[in-house]
JSON list of C-alpha atoms in Angstrom, two decimals:
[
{"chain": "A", "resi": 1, "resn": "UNK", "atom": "CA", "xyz": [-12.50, -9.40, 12.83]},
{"chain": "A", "resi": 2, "resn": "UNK", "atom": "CA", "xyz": [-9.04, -8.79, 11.34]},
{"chain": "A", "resi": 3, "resn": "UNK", "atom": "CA", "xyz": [-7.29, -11.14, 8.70]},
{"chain": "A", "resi": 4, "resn": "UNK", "atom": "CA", "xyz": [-4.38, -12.22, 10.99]},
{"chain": "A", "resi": 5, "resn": "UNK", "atom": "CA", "xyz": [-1.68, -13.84, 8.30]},
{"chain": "A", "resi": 6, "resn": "UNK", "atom": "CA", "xyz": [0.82, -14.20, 10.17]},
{"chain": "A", "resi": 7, "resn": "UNK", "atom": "CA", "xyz": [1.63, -14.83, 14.43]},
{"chain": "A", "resi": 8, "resn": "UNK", "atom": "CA", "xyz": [4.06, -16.42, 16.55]},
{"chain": "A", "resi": 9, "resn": "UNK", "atom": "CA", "xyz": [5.20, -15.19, 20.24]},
{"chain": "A", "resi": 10, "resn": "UNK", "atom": "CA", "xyz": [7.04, -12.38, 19.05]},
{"chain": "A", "resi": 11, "resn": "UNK", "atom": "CA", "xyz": [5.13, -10.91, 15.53]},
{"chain": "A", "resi": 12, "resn": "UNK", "atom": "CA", "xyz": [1.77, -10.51, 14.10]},
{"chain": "A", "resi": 13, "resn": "UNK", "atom": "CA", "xyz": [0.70, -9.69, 11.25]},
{"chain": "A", "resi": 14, "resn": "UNK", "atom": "CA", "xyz": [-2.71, -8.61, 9.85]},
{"chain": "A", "resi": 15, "resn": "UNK", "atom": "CA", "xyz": [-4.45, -7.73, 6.02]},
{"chain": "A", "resi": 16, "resn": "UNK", "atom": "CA", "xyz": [-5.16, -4.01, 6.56]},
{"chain": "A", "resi": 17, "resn": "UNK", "atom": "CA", "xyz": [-8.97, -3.42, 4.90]},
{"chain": "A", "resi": 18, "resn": "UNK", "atom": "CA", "xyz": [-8.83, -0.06, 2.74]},
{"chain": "A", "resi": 19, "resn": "UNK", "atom": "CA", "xyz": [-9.87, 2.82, 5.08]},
{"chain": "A", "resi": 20, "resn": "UNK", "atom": "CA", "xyz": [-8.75, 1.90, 8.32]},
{"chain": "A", "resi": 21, "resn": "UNK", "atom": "CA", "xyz": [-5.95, 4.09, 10.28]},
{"chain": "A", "resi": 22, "resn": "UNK", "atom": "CA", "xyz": [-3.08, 1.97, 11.67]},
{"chain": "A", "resi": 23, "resn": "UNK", "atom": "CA", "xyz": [-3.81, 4.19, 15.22]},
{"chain": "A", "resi": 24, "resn": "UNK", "atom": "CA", "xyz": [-5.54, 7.43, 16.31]},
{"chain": "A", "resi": 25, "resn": "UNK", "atom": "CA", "xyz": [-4.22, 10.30, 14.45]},
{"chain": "A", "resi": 26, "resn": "UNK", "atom": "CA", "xyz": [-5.44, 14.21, 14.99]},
{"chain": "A", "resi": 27, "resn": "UNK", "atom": "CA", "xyz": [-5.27, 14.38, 11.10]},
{"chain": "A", "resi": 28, "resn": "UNK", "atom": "CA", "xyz": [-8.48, 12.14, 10.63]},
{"chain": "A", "resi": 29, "resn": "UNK", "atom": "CA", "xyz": [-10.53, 13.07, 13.47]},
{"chain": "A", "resi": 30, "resn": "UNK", "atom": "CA", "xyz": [-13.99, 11.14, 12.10]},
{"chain": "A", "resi": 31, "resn": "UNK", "atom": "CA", "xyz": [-11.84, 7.88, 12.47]},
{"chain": "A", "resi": 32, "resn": "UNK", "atom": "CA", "xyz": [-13.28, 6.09, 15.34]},
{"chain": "A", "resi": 33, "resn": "UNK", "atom": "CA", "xyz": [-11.93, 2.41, 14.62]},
{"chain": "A", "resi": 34, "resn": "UNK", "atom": "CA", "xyz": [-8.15, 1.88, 14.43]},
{"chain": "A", "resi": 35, "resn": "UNK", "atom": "CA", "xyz": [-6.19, -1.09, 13.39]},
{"chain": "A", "resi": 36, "resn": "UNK", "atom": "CA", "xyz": [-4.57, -1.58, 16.86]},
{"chain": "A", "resi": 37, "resn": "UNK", "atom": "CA", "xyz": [-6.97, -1.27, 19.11]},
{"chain": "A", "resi": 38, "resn": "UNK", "atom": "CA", "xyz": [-8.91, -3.65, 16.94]},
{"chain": "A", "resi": 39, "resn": "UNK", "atom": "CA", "xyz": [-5.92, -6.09, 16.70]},
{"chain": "A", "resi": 40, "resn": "UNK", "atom": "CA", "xyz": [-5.28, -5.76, 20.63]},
{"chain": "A", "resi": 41, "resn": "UNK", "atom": "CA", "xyz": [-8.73, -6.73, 21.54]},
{"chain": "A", "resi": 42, "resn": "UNK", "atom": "CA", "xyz": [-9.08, -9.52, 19.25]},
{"chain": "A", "resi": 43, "resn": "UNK", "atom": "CA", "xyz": [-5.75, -10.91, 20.43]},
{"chain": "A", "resi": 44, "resn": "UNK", "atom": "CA", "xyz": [-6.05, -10.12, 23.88]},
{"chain": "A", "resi": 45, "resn": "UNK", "atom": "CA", "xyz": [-2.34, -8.90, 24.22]},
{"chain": "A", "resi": 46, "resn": "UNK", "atom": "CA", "xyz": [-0.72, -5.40, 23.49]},
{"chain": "A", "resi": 47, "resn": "UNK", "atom": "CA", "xyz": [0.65, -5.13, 19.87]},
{"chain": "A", "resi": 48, "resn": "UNK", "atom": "CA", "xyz": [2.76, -2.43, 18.63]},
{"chain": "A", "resi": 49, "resn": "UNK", "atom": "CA", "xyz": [2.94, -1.75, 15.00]},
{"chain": "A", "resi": 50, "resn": "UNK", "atom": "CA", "xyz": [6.63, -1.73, 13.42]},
{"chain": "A", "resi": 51, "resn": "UNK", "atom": "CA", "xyz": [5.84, 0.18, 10.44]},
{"chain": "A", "resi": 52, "resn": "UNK", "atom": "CA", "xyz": [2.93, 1.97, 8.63]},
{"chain": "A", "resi": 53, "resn": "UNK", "atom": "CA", "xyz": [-0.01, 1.96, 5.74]},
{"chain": "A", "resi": 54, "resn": "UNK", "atom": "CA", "xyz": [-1.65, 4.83, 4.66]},
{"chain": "A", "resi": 55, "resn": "UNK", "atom": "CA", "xyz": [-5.19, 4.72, 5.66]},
{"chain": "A", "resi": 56, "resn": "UNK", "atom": "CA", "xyz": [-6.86, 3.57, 2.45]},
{"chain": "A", "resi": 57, "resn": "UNK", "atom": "CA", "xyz": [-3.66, 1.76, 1.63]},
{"chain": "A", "resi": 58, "resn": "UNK", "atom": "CA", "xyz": [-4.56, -2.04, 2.21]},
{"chain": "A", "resi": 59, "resn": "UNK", "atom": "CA", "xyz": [-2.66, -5.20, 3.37]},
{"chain": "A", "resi": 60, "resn": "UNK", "atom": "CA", "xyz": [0.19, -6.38, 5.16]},
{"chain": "A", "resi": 61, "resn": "UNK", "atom": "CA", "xyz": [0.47, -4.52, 8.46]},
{"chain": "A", "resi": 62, "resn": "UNK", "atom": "CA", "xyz": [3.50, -5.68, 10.96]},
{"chain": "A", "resi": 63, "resn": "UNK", "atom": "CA", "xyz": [3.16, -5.35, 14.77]},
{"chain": "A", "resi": 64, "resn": "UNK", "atom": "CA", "xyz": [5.47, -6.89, 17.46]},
{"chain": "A", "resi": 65, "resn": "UNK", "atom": "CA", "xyz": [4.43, -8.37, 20.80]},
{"chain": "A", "resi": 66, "resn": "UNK", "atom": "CA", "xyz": [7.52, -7.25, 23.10]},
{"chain": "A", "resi": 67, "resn": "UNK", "atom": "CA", "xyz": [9.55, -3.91, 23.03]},
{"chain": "A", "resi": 68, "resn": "UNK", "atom": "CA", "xyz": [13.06, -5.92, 21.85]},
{"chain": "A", "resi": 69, "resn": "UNK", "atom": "CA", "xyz": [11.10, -7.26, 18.81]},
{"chain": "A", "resi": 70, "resn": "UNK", "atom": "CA", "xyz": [9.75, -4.18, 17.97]},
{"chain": "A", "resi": 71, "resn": "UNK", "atom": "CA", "xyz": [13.04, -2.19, 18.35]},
{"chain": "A", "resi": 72, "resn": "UNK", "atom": "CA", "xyz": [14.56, -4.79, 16.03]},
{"chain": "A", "resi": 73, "resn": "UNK", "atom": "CA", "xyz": [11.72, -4.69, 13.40]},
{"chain": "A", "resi": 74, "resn": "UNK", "atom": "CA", "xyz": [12.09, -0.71, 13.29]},
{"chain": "A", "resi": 75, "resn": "UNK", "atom": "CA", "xyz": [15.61, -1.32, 12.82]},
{"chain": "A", "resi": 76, "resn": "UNK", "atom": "CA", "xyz": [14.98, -3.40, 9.88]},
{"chain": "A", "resi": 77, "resn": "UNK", "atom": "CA", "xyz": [12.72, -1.11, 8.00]},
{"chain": "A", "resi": 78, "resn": "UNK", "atom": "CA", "xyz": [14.17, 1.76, 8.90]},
{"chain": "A", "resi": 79, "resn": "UNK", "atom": "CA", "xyz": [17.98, 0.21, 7.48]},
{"chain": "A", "resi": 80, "resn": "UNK", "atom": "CA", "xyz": [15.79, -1.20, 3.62]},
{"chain": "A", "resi": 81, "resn": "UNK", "atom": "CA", "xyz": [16.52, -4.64, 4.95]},
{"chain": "A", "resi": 82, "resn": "UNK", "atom": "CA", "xyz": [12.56, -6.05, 4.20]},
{"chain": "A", "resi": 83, "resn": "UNK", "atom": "CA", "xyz": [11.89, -7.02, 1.07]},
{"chain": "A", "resi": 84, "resn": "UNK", "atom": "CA", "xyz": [8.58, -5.40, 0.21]},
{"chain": "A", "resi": 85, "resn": "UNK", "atom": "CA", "xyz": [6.04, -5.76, -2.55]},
{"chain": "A", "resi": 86, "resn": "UNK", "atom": "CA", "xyz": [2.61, -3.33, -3.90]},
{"chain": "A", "resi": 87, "resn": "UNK", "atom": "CA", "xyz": [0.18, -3.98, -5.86]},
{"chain": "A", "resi": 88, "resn": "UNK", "atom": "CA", "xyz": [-1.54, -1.28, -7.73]},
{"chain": "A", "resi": 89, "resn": "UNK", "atom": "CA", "xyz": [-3.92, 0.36, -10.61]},
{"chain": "A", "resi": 90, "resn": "UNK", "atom": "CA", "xyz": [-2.49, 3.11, -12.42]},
{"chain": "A", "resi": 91, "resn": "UNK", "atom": "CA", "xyz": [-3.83, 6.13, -14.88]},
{"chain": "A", "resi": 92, "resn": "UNK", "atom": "CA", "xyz": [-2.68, 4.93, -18.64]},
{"chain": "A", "resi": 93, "resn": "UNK", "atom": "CA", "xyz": [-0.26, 2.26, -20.40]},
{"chain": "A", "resi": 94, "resn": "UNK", "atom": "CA", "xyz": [2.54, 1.92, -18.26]},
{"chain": "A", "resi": 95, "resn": "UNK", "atom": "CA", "xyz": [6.00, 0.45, -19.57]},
{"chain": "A", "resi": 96, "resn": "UNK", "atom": "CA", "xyz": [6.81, -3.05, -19.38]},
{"chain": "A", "resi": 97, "resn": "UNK", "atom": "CA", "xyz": [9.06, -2.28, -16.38]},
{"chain": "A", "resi": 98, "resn": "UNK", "atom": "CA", "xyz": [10.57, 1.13, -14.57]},
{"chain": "A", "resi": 99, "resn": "UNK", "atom": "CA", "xyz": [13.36, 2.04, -12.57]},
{"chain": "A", "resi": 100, "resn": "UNK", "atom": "CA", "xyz": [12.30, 5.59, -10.42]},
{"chain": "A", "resi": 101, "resn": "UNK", "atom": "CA", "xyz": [15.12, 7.70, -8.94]},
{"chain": "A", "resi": 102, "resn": "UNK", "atom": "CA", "xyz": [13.48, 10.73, -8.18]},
{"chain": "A", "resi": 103, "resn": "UNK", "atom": "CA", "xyz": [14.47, 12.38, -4.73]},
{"chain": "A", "resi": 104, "resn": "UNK", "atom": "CA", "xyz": [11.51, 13.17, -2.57]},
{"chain": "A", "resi": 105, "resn": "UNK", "atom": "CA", "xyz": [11.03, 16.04, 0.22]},
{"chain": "A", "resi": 106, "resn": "UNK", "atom": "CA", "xyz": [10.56, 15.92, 3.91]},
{"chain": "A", "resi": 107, "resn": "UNK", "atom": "CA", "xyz": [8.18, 17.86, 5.54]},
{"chain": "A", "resi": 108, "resn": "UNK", "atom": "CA", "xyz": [10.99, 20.17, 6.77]},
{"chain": "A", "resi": 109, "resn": "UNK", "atom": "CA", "xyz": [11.80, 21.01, 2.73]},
{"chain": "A", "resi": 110, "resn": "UNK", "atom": "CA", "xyz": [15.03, 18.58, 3.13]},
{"chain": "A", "resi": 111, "resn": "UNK", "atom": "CA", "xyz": [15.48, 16.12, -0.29]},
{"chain": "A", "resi": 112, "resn": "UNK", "atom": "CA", "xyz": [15.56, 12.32, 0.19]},
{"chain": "A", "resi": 113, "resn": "UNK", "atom": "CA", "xyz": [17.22, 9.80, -2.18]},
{"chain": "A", "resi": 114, "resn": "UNK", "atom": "CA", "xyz": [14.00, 7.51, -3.02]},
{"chain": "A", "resi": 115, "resn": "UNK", "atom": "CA", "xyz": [14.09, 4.59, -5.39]},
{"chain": "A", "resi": 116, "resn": "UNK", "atom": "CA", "xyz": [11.64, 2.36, -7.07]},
{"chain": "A", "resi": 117, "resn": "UNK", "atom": "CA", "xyz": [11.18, -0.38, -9.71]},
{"chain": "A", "resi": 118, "resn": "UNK", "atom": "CA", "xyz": [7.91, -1.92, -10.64]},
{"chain": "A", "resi": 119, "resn": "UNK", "atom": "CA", "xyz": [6.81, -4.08, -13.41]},
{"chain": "A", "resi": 120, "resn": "UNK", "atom": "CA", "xyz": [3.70, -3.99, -15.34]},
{"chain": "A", "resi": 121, "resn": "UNK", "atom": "CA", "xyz": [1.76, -7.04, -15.01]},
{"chain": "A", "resi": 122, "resn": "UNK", "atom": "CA", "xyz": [-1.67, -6.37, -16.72]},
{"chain": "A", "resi": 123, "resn": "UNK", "atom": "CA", "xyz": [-3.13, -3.26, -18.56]},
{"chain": "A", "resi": 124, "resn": "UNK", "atom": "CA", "xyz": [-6.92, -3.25, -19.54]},
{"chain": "A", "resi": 125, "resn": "UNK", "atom": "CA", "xyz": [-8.88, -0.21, -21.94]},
{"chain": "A", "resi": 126, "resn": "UNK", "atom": "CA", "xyz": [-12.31, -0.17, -20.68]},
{"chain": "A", "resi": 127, "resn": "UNK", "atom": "CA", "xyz": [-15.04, 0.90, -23.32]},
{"chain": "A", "resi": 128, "resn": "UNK", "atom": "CA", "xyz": [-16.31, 4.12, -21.35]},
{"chain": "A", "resi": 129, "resn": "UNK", "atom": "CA", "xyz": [-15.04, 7.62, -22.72]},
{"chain": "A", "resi": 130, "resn": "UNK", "atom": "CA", "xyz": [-12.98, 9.79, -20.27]},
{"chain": "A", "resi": 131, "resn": "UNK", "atom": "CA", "xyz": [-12.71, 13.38, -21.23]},
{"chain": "A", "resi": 132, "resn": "UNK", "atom": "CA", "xyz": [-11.61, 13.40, -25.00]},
{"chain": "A", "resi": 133, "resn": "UNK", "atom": "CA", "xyz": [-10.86, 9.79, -24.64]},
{"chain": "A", "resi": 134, "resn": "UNK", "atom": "CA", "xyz": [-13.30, 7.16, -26.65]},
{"chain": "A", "resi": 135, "resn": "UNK", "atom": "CA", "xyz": [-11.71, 4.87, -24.24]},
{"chain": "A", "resi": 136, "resn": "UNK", "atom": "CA", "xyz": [-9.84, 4.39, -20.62]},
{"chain": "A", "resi": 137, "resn": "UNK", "atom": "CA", "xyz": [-7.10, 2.98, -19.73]},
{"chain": "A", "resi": 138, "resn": "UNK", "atom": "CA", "xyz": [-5.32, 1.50, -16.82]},
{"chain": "A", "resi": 139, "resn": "UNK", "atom": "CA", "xyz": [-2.25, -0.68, -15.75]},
{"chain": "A", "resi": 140, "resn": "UNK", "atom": "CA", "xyz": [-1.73, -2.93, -12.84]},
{"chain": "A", "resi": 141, "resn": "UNK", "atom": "CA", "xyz": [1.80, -3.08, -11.50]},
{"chain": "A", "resi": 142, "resn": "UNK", "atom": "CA", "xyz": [4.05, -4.64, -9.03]},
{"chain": "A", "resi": 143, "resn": "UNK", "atom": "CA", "xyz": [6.00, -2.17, -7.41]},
{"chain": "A", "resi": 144, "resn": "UNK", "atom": "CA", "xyz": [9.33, -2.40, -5.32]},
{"chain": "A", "resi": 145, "resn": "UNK", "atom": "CA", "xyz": [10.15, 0.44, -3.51]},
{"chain": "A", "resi": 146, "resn": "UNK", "atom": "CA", "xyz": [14.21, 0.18, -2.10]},
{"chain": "A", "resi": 147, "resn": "UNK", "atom": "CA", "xyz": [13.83, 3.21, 0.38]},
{"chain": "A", "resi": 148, "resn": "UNK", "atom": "CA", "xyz": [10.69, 3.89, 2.69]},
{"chain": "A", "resi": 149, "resn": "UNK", "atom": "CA", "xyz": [9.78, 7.61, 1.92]},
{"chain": "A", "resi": 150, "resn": "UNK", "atom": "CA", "xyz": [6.10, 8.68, 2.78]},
{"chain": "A", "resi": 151, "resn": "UNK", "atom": "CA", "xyz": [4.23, 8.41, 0.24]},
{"chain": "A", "resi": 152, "resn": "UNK", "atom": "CA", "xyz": [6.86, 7.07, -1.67]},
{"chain": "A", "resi": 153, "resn": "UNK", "atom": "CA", "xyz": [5.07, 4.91, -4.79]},
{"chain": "A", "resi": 154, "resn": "UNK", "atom": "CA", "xyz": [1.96, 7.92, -4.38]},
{"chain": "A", "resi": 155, "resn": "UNK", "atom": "CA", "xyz": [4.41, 10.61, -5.28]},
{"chain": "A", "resi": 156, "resn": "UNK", "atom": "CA", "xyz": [6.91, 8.42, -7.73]},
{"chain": "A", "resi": 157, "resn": "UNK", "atom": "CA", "xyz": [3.85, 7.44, -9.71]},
{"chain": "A", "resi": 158, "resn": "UNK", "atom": "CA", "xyz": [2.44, 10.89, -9.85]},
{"chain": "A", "resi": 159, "resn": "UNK", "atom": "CA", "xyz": [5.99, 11.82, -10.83]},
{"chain": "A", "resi": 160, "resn": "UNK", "atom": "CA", "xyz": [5.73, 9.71, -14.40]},
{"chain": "A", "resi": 161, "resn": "UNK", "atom": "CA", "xyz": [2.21, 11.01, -14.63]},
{"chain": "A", "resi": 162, "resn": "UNK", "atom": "CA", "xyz": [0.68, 7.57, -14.13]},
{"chain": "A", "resi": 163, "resn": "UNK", "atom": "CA", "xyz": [-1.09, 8.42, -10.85]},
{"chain": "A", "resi": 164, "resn": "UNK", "atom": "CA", "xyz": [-2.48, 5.38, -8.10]},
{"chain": "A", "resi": 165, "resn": "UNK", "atom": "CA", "xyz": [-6.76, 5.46, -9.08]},
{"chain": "A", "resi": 166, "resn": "UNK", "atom": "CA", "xyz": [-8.54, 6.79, -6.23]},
{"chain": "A", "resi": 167, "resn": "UNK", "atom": "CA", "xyz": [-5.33, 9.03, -4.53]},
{"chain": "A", "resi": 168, "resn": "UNK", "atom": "CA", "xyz": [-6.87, 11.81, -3.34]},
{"chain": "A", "resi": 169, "resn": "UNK", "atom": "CA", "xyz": [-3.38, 14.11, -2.82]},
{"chain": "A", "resi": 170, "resn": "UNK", "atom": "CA", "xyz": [-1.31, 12.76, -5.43]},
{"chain": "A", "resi": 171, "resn": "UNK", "atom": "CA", "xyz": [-3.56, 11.63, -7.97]},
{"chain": "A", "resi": 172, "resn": "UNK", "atom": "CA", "xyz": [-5.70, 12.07, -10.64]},
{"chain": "A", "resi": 173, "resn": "UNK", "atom": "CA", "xyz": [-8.70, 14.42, -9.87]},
{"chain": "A", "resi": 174, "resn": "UNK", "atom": "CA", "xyz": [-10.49, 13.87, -12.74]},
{"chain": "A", "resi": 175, "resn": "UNK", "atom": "CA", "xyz": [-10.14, 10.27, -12.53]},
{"chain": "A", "resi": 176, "resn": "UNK", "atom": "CA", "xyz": [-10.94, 9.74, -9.20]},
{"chain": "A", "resi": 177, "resn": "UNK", "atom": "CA", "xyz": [-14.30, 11.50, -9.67]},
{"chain": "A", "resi": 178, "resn": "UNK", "atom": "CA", "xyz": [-14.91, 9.48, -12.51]},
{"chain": "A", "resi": 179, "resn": "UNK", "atom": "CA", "xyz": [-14.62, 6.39, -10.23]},
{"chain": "A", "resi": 180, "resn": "UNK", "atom": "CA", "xyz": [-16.97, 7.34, -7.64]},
{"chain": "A", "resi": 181, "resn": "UNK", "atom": "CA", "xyz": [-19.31, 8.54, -10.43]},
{"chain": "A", "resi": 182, "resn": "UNK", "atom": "CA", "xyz": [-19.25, 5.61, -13.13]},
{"chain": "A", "resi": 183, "resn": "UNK", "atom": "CA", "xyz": [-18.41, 2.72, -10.45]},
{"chain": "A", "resi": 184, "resn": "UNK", "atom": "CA", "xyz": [-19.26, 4.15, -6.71]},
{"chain": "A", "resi": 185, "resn": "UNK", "atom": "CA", "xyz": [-15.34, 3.41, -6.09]},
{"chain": "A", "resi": 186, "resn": "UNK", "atom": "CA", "xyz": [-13.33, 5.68, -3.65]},
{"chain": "A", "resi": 187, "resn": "UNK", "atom": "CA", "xyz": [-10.90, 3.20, -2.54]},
{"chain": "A", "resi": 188, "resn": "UNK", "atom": "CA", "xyz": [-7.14, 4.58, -2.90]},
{"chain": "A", "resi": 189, "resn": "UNK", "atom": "CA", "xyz": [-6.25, 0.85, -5.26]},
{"chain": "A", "resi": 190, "resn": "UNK", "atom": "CA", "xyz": [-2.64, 0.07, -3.72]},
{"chain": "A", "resi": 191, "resn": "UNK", "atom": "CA", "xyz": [-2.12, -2.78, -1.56]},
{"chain": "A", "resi": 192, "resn": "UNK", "atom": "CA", "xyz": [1.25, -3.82, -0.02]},
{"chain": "A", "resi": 193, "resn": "UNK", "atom": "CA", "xyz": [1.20, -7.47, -1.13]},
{"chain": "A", "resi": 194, "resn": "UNK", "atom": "CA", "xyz": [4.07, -9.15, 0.03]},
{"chain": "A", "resi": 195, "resn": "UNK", "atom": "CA", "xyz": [6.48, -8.48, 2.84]},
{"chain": "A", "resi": 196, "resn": "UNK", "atom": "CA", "xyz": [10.16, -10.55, 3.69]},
{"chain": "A", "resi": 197, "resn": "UNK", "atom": "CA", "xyz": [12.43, -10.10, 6.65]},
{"chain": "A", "resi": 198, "resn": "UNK", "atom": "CA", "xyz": [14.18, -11.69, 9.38]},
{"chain": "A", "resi": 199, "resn": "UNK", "atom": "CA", "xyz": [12.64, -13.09, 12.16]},
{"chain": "A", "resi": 200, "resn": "UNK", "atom": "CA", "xyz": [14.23, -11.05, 15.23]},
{"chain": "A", "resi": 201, "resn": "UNK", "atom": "CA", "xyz": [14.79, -13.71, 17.20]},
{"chain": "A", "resi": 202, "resn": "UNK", "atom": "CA", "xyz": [14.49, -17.15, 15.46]},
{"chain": "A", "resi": 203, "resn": "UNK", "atom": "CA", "xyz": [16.56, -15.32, 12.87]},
{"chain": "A", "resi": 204, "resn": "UNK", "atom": "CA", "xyz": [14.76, -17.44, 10.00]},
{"chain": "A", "resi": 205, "resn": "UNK", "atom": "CA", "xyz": [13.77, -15.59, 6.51]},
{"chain": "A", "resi": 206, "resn": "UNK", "atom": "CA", "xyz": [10.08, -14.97, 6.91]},
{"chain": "A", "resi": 207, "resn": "UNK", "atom": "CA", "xyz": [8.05, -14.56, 3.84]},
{"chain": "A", "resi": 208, "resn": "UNK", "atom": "CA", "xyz": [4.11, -13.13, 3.89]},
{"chain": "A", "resi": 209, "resn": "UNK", "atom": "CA", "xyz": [1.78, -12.77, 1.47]},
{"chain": "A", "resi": 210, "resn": "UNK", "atom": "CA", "xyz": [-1.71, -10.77, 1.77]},
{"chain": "A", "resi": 211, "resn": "UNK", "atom": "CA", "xyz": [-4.97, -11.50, -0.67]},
{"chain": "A", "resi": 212, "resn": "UNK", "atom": "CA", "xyz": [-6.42, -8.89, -2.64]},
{"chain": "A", "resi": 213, "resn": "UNK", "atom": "CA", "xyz": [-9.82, -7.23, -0.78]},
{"chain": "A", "resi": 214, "resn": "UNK", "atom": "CA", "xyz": [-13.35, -7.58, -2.35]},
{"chain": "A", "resi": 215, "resn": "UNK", "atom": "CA", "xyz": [-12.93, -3.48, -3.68]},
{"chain": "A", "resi": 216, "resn": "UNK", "atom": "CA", "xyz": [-9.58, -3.94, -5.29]},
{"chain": "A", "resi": 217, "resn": "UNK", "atom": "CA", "xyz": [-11.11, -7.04, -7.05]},
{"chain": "A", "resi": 218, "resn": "UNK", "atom": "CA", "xyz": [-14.06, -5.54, -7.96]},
{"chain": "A", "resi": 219, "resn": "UNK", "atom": "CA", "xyz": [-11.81, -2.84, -9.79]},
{"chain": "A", "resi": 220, "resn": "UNK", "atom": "CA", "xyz": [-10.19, -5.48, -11.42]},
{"chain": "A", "resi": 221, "resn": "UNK", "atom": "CA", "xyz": [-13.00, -7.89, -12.37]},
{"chain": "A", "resi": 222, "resn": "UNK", "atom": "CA", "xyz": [-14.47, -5.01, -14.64]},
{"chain": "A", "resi": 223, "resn": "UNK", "atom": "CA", "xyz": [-11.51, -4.31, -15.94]},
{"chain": "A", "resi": 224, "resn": "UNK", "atom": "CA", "xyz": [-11.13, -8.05, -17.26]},
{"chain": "A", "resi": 225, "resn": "UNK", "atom": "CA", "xyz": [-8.04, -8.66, -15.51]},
{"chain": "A", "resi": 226, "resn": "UNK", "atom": "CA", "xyz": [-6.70, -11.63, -14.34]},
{"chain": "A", "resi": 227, "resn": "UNK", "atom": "CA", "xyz": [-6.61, -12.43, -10.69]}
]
């Protein structure tokens, strides 16, 4: 069963688990559950989602009930008019806070403007060597992205070479191996934790917030940070 946050007669809103595709894509073939078929059938109404989350990306995921909301929802996004918020783990001691204006490419080779601040909230040096490192260290951050790139914090992190732990194309190899090795974790540790727009039809300011799943706390938990 799906974490359903949010619903009314128009929205819906659900915690995405790490690993689970928003729909059926012919890039991950061995998927065989998908977030809206799931969310359909527990519901018992068609849902359309109104934006996206990478597959091991977790938290809130949007969908609309009716074609008007969803039109206006898309509109929203696609215009930076939600207010979202990510959680995530990074390589290393990041500064206190960032501001990232680094232009990003489309698949077609055209450059995008892309912008994002985050904030560090916690940073933890776990006693197990990495490479010529006595020590490892980490830092969790709250990150704002004002444009909706793909893979806009993945690449913008990897830019300042403090990569998202367990990103398989824009990360940290050598970390990432040294995850699954020391602590059996493969999760991709970025979750979108908080999510504001405007209802399309009530017009009210709507405000959601998604929990933390068990893997991202386990991450956290032996790194001695605060939940």
């Amino acid at each position: 069963m799906l974490e359903i946050i949010y619903q009314d007669e128009n929205l819906i809103a659900i915690n995405k688990p790490h690993g689970l595709l928003v729909h059926q894509s012919s890039i991950a073939r061995d998927a065989t559950e998908f977030a809206l078929q799931l969310l359909r059938d527990q519901v018992g109404k068609h849902v359309s989602p109104v934006h996206r989350l990478d597959r091991k990306t977790s938290g809130i995921l949007l969908f609309a009930f009716d074609k008007e909301s969803e039109i206006a929802m898309h509109q929203q996004f696609m215009n930076g008019e939600t207010d979202k918020k990510y959680l995530a783990i990074l390589r290393g001691f990041t500064p206190d806070a960032m501001d990232i204006d680094y232009p990003l490419a489309k698949e077609n080779g055209t450059m995008q403007e892309a912008f994002t601040s985050f904030k560090t909230l916690q940073r933890a040096e776990v006693d197990v060597a990495f490479g010529k490192h006595p020590t490892s260290r980490y830092s969790l951050v709250e990150a704002t992205p004002k444009t909706g790139r793909m893979h806009q914090l993945r690449r913008h992190f990897s830019h300042i070479l403090h990569p998202i732990i367990g990103d398989r194309t824009h990360g940290c190899n050598k970390q990432n191996k040294f995850f699954k090795a020391q602590w059996e974790m493969t999760t991709m540790l970025l979750h979108a934790s908080e999510l504001g727009f405007v209802h399309p039809v009530t017009k009210e300011q709507i405000h959601l917030t998604a929990n933390l799943h068990d893997e991202f706390k386990r991450v956290m938990d032996f790194m001695k940070m605060e939940g």
